[in-house]
C-alpha positions in Angstrom: -12.0 11.1 33.5 -9.2 8.5 33.2 -5.6 9.7 32.4 -4.8 10.2 28.8 -2.5 7.2 28.9 -5.6 4.9 30.1 -7.9 6.3 27.4 -5.1 5.7 24.7 -4.9 2.1 25.9 -8.9 1.9 25.7 -8.8 3.3 22.3 -6.7 0.4 21.0 -8.2 -2.2 23.3 -4.7 -3.1 24.8 -3.5 -3.5 28.3 -0.4 -1.6 29.7 1.7 -4.9 29.1 0.5 -4.9 25.4 1.6 -1.1 25.2 5.0 -1.9 26.4 5.2 -5.0 23.9 4.2 -2.8 21.0 6.5 0.0 21.8 9.5 -2.1 22.5 12.6 -1.8 20.2 12.2 -4.6 17.6 15.4 -6.7 16.9 16.3 -9.4 14.4 15.3 -12.0 16.9 11.9 -10.6 16.8 11.8 -11.0 13.1 13.4 -14.5 13.1 10.6 -15.8 15.2 8.3 -15.7 12.0 9.1 -18.8 10.2 7.6 -21.0 7.7 9.3 -24.3 8.4 7.9 -26.0 5.3 10.3 -23.6 3.2 13.3 -25.4 4.5 12.7 -28.3 2.2 12.4 -26.2 -1.0 15.5 -23.9 0.2 17.4 -27.2 0.5 16.6 -28.3 -3.0 17.8 -25.1 -4.5 20.9 -25.3 -2.3 21.9 -28.5 -3.7 21.2 -27.4 -7.3 22.9 -24.2 -7.5 24.7 -25.3 -10.6 21.3 -25.5 -12.4 19.8 -22.6 -14.4 17.2 -20.7 -12.4 14.3 -18.3 -13.7 12.4 -15.9 -11.2 9.1 -14.7 -12.6 7.3 -11.9 -10.7 4.4 -9.4 -11.4 4.2 -5.8 -12.6 3.2 -4.1 -9.2 5.8 -3.0 -6.5 5.0 -6.2 -4.5 5.8 -8.4 -7.4 8.9 -6.4 -8.5 10.4 -6.3 -5.0 9.6 -10.0 -4.3 11.3 -11.1 -7.6 14.2 -8.8 -6.6 14.6 -10.4 -3.3 14.8 -13.9 -4.7 17.4 -12.9 -7.5 19.4 -10.8 -4.9 19.6 -13.7 -2.4 20.6 -16.0 -5.3 23.3 -13.7 -6.3 24.7 -13.6 -2.7 25.0 -17.6 -3.2 26.9 -17.0 -6.5 24.0 -17.7 -8.8 23.0 -15.4 -11.8 19.4 -16.1 -11.9 17.3 -15.2 -15.0 14.2 -13.1 -14.2 11.2 -11.7 -15.9 8.5 -9.3 -14.7 5.5 -9.3 -17.1 4.1 -6.4 -18.9 0.6 -5.6 -17.9 -0.2 -4.7 -21.5 1.8 -7.6 -23.2 1.3 -10.4 -20.7 -1.3 -9.4 -18.3 -1.1 -10.9 -14.7 0.8 -14.1 -13.8 2.8 -16.5 -16.1 1.2 -17.3 -19.4 1.5 -20.5 -21.4 3.5 -18.5 -24.0 6.1 -17.4 -21.5 6.3 -20.8 -20.1 7.1 -22.2 -23.3 9.9 -19.6 -23.8 11.3 -20.5 -20.4 11.5 -24.2 -21.3 13.0 -23.3 -24.7 15.7 -21.6 -22.9 16.5 -24.7 -21.0 15.9 -23.3 -17.5 15.8 -26.2 -14.9 14.2 -24.3 -11.9 11.4 -21.7 -12.1 10.4 -19.6 -9.1 6.9 -17.8 -9.5 6.6 -15.0 -6.9 3.4 -12.9 -6.4 1.8 -15.3 -8.9 1.2 -18.8 -9.8 -1.7 -19.9 -7.8 -4.0 -19.4 -10.8 -1.6 -20.6 -13.3 -2.5 -24.1 -13.5 -2.1 -24.5 -17.3 1.5 -22.9 -17.4 2.6 -24.7 -14.2 1.4 -28.2 -15.7 3.3 -27.4 -19.1 6.5 -26.6 -17.3 6.2 -29.8 -15.2 5.7 -31.7 -18.4 8.9 -30.2 -19.7 10.9 -31.7 -16.6 11.2 -28.2 -14.7 11.1 -28.0 -10.9 8.4 -25.2 -10.1 8.2 -23.1 -7.0 5.2 -20.9 -6.2 5.6 -18.2 -3.6 2.3 -16.5 -3.7 0.0 -14.6 -1.2 -3.1 -14.5 -3.2 -6.2 -16.8 -2.6 -5.5 -20.3 -3.3 -7.5 -22.2 -6.1 -8.9 -25.6 -5.9 -7.3 -27.8 -7.1 -3.8 -26.3 -6.6 -1.3 -26.1 -9.6 1.0 -29.2 -9.9 4.1 -27.2 -8.6 6.7 -29.1 -6.7 6.7 -26.4 -3.9 3.9 -24.0 -2.9 4.4 -21.4 -0.2 1.7 -19.2 1.0 1.0 -17.4 4.2 -1.4 -20.3 5.2 1.9 -22.4 5.7 2.1 -21.0 9.2 2.9 -17.3 9.4 -0.4 -16.5 11.4 -3.8 -15.0 10.5 -2.5 -11.6 9.5 -2.2 -11.4 5.6 1.4 -10.6 4.4 2.9 -9.6 1.1 4.5 -11.7 -1.5 7.8 -9.9 -0.7 7.6 -11.0 2.8 7.1 -14.5 1.8 10.1 -14.2 -0.4 12.0 -12.6 2.4 11.3 -15.6 4.6 12.4 -18.0 1.9 15.6 -15.9 1.5 16.4 -16.5 5.1 16.3 -20.2 4.6 18.6 -19.8 1.4 21.1 -17.7 3.2 20.8 -18.9 6.7 19.9 -15.4 8.1 17.9 -12.4 7.4 19.8 -9.9 5.3 19.1 -6.2 6.2 18.8 -5.0 2.6 16.2 -7.7 1.7 14.5 -6.9 4.9 14.2 -3.3 3.9 12.9 -4.3 0.4 10.3 -6.4 1.8 9.1 -3.7 4.1 8.3 -1.4 1.2 5.7 -3.9 0.0 3.9 -3.7 3.4 3.0 -0.2 2.5 2.7 -0.4 -1.3 0.3 -3.6 -0.9 -1.5 -2.0 2.0 -0.9 -4.9 4.3 -2.3 -4.6 8.0 0.0 -3.2 10.3 -0.1 -6.1 12.8 2.1 -9.2 13.6 4.9 -9.8 11.1 4.0 -6.6 9.1 4.2 -4.3 12.1 7.6 -5.8 13.4 9.4 -5.9 10.1 8.3 -2.3 9.3 9.3 -1.0 12.7 12.5 -2.8 12.5 13.4 -1.3 9.1 12.2 2.2 9.9 14.3 2.4 13.0 17.5 0.6 11.6 17.7 2.5 8.3 20.9 4.4 7.8 21.4 6.9 4.9 24.2 6.0 2.7 23.7 2.2 3.1 21.4 1.5 0.2 21.9 3.7 -2.7 18.8 2.9 -4.7 16.5 3.5 -1.8 18.4 6.7 -0.7 17.8 8.2 -4.2 14.2 6.9 -4.6 13.3 8.7 -1.2 15.1 11.8 -2.4 16.0 14.1 0.4 13.3 12.6 3.0 13.9 10.3 6.0 13.0 6.6 5.3 9.6 6.6 6.7 6.0 5.4 6.2 5.5 8.6 4.4 8.5 8.6 2.1 7.7 5.1 1.0 4.0 5.7 0.6 4.6 9.1 -1.3 8.1 8.7 -2.9 9.3 5.2 -3.2 6.3 3.0 -4.0 4.7 5.4 -6.6 7.9 5.4 -8.6 8.1 1.7 -8.6 4.4 1.2 -9.6 4.7 4.1 -12.2 6.4 1.7 -14.7 3.8 -1.0 -14.6 1.0 1.5 -14.9 2.1 3.4 -18.2 4.9 1.5 -20.0 3.5 -0.9 -22.6 6.8 -2.6 -23.3 9.1 -4.8 -21.2 11.3 -2.0 -19.7 9.7 -2.9 -16.4 12.4 -5.6 -15.8 15.0 -2.7 -15.4 13.6 -2.4 -11.9 14.8 -5.8 -10.9 18.3 -4.6 -12.0 17.9 -1.4 -10.1 17.3 -3.4 -6.8 20.0 -6.1 -7.3 22.9 -4.2 -9.0 26.0 -3.4 -7.2 27.1 -0.8 -9.8 26.6 2.8 -8.4 26.7 4.2 -11.9 24.1 1.8 -13.1 21.9 2.5 -10.1 22.0 6.2 -10.7 21.2 5.9 -14.3 18.2 3.6 -13.6 17.0 5.9 -11.0 17.0 8.8 -13.4 15.1 6.9 -16.0 12.6 6.0 -13.3 12.1 9.5 -12.3 11.3 10.4 -16.0 8.8 7.5 -16.0 7.2 8.8 -12.9 7.0 12.3 -14.2 5.0 10.9 -17.3 2.8 9.0 -14.9 2.0 12.2 -12.9 1.2 14.2 -16.1 -1.2 11.4 -17.3 -2.7 11.2 -13.8 -3.2 15.0 -13.6 -5.2 14.8 -16.8 -7.7 12.6 -15.1 -9.4 15.3 -13.1 -10.2 17.3 -16.2 -11.6 14.1 -17.9 -13.9 13.7 -14.9 -15.2 17.1 -15.3 -17.4 15.8 -18.1 -19.0 13.2 -16.0 -21.2 13.3 -12.9 -21.7 11.2 -9.6 -25.0 9.8 -11.2 -23.2 7.6 -13.9 -21.6 5.2 -11.4 -19.8 3.4 -14.2 -17.5 5.7 -16.2 -15.6 5.1 -19.3 -12.4 7.1 -19.7 -9.8 7.2 -22.6 -7.0 6.3 -20.3 -4.5 3.5 -19.9 -5.6 0.4 -18.1 -2.7 1.0 -15.4 -4.3 4.2 -14.4 -7.8 3.0 -13.7 -7.1 2.7 -10.0 -5.8 6.2 -9.7 -8.8 7.5 -11.7 -11.2 5.5 -9.5 -9.6 7.0 -6.5 -10.1 10.4 -7.9 -13.8 9.8 -8.8 -14.5 8.4 -5.2 -13.1 11.5 -3.5 -15.1 13.6 -5.9 -18.4 11.7 -5.8 -18.4 10.1 -2.3 -20.0 6.9 -3.6 -18.9 3.5 -5.2 -17.6 4.3 -8.7 -16.2 2.2 -11.4 -13.7 3.5 -14.0 -13.3 1.5 -17.3 -10.6 2.2 -19.5 -11.7 3.0 -23.1 -8.4 3.9 -24.7 -9.0 1.5 -27.6 -12.4 1.1 -29.1 -11.5 -2.0 -31.1 -11.3 -3.9 -27.6 -14.4 -6.3 -27.1 -13.4 -6.4 -23.4 -12.9 -3.4 -21.2 -10.9 -3.5 -17.9 -11.0 -1.2 -14.9 -11.1 -0.6 -11.2 -13.9 0.0 -8.5 -13.6 2.1 -5.3 -15.9 2.6 -2.6 -16.3 4.6 0.6 -16.3 2.9 4.3 -19.4 0.8 4.8 -19.4 -0.8 1.3 -18.1 -4.2 0.2 -17.3 -4.0 -3.6 -16.8 -7.7 -3.7 -20.4 -8.2 -2.5 -21.6 -5.6 -5.0 -19.7 -7.2 -7.9 -20.7 -10.9 -6.8 -24.3 -9.7 -7.3 -23.5 -8.6 -10.7 -21.3 -11.3 -12.0 -23.4 -12.4 -14.8 -22.3 -9.2 -16.6 -18.6 -9.8 -15.8 -15.7 -11.6 -17.4 -13.5 -11.5 -14.2 -13.5 -9.7 -11.0 -11.6 -9.6 -7.8 -10.1 -7.4 -4.9 -10.8 -6.3 -1.4 -13.6 -4.7 0.6 -13.2 -1.2 -0.6 -11.2 -1.7 -3.8 -11.1 -4.0 -6.7 -10.6 -4.8 -10.5 -13.0 -6.1 -13.2 -13.2 -7.1 -16.7 -16.6 -6.6 -18.8 -17.5 -7.3 -22.4 -18.1 -4.0 -24.2 -21.6 -5.1 -25.2 -22.6 -5.5 -21.5 -21.7 -2.0 -20.4 -25.3 -0.4 -20.4 -27.1 -3.2 -18.6 -24.3 -3.5 -16.3 -24.3 0.3 -15.5 -28.0 0.2 -14.8 -27.8 -2.8 -12.4 -24.7 -1.3 -10.7 -26.5 2.0 -10.0 -29.5 0.1 -8.9 -27.5 -2.2 -6.7 -25.7 0.9 -5.1 -28.8 2.8 -4.5 -30.5 0.1 -2.5 -27.2 -1.0 -0.9 -27.5 -1.2 3.1 -24.4 0.7 4.1 -22.4 -0.9 7.0 -21.8 2.2 9.0 -19.6 1.7 12.0 -19.8 4.0 15.0 -17.2 6.7 14.7 -14.2 5.9 16.9 -12.3 8.9 18.7 -10.0 9.4 21.6 -11.3 12.5 23.8 -8.7 14.9 24.8 -8.7 18.2 26.9 -7.1 21.2 25.8 -4.8 21.0 28.8 -3.6 17.6 27.4 -2.1 18.9 24.0 1.3 18.1 25.5 4.4 16.8 24.2 4.4 13.9 26.6 1.0 12.8 25.2 2.2 13.2 21.7 5.1 10.8 22.6 2.7 8.4 24.1 1.0 8.2 20.8 4.0 8.3 18.6 5.6 5.2 20.3 2.8 3.2 18.7 3.7 4.1 15.2 4.1 3.4 12.4 0.4 3.9 11.7 -1.4 2.7 8.5 -3.7 0.0 7.4 -5.6 -1.5 10.3 -3.6 0.5 12.7 -4.5 4.1 12.3 -3.3 7.1 14.4 -6.1 7.9 16.9 -8.6 10.5 15.8 -8.5 12.9 18.7 -11.6 15.0 19.8 -11.7 18.3 21.5 -15.1 18.7 23.0 -17.0 22.1 23.2 -14.4 24.4 22.2 -15.5 28.1 22.8 -15.4 29.6 19.2 -14.6 33.0 20.6 -11.4 31.6 22.0 -10.0 30.7 18.6 -7.4 33.0 16.9 -6.8 33.3 13.2 -4.1 34.2 10.8 -4.0 37.6 9.3 -6.1 36.8 6.4 -8.6 35.1 8.6 -8.4 31.8 6.6 -6.5 29.6 9.1 -7.0 28.9 12.9 -3.7 29.6 14.6 -4.5 29.4 18.4 -1.6 29.2 21.0 -2.4 27.2 24.1 1.0 27.4 25.7 4.8 27.9 24.9 4.8 24.4 23.5 1.2 23.8 22.2 -1.2 25.5 19.7 -4.2 24.5 17.6 -3.8 24.7 13.8 -6.8 24.5 11.3 -6.1 25.4 7.6 -8.7 26.7 5.3 -11.1 27.0 8.2 -15.0 27.6 7.7 -14.6 30.9 9.6 -18.0 32.3 8.6 -19.9 29.2 9.6 -17.9 29.1 12.9 -19.3 32.6 13.8 -22.8 31.2 13.8 -22.3 29.0 16.8 -20.9 29.6 20.2 -19.0 26.2 20.6 -17.6 23.5 18.1 -16.2 19.9 18.5 -12.7 19.6 16.9 -11.3 16.5 15.5 -7.7 15.9 14.7 -4.2 14.7 15.6 -1.2 15.8 17.2 2.0 16.4 15.3 5.4 17.6 16.2 6.7 21.0 15.1 10.4 21.8 15.0 11.4 25.4 14.4 14.9 26.8 15.0 15.6 24.3 17.7 12.4 24.6 19.5 10.1 21.8 19.6 6.4 22.1 20.2 3.1 20.2 19.5 0.1 21.0 17.3 -3.3 19.8 17.3 -4.0 19.6 13.5 -7.7 19.9 12.9 -9.1 17.4 10.4 -12.8 18.2 10.7 -15.3 20.4 12.6 -18.6 19.4 14.0 -21.3 21.6 15.4 -22.6 20.0 18.8 -25.7 22.1 18.6 -26.8 25.6 17.4 
């Protein structure tokens, strides 16, 4: 068998040269090579009109909030106090509305910068242009045909490559043209959106995230220090601490208080930052409480329904759909039925690997008002009167759907290869995430009688050496007794205890090779 290193290269389909490139120290020079040269014209226009009144209009998710904050902060570094607005999911809906466009014009703004929205706002953009405003669109969504009549439109298609990037990253690149450099704080804000918006960890996304994770220093950015609490600035702290808090406001607040988040990320006042973080903590606690009630609501439903109506806020439909997916292991739609007077219902769809929710919704578009999303997740709006026929058609479509199952990918490893040096070979390829997952390791044909257990016989705790062990929580002990050998799938992780460093093979799943 090839060395573990060679098998690791094969798993990722990379050469040793590519491994060296992917594990190098990322510098600002690496970041600076990603450019959208067309942005220089728009930046030059703003730089020559810094005396004008500028409005930045974002979106209610983390990416929209962070991208707006990046532009507002960059302008403040140039001495410009820009106006800003983050729309409410419940008052405004997605993107700039004609009503908000009229308010902006009435307040005598000269320049409007739409970030993470705008490509589908032809009517509002046309109105702004008619009123004599200069309009920028910095948006990473799919382009419409024809494009809105904005003065400057910047999308990833302007030259960043074939890897999708977030709106915050687009805003970051634009800020570099405004400032003549990449600012570290703005780099860090943009990197959060890579995780919150589930961008593939390749190209610019990977380099930017690696740079900010490795260069972050506690005490440098108070707002982010407080949001991540006592954890390191890492993929996990962004995914589990920072991003959920940012998204919490847009999910549950029906007023315009979401705009406080831009203040949080642009303020220089430490007292104000601390107060805003305390407020955000309370909002996130409320979001958790509302989310925790979803499981009990699902108890009165079954996997056979497919389309489920729940009395929850629209902003929680994605969380509810994820919970239902974990429970039912099938494509599922959660529609928010919190107000029976609504003639339209909004919701979210989630599906396991092997399905394409857009393909499914395309086949049922006759029932839908709007829909969109990605392969495994999406959103939809449906007329209440269409719920029953749509539910029947959806279940029929799912039952006859040809699941596109991919062959399971794993990296074989021997018991003697569970070593710190191999852990470090893998960890150098971090961060892992969307489209760049940590390798699934496979221990073949492990003798069951060699496994050792905790005192209560619930967990596998098998030492391999002074620096390695196998860990399996809540192991199916009774089933293991029925077979002589077992295949174990998992990952290596580092364990530090009282100054001692060891590596653990953490079991994720078990598979019986034969009985």
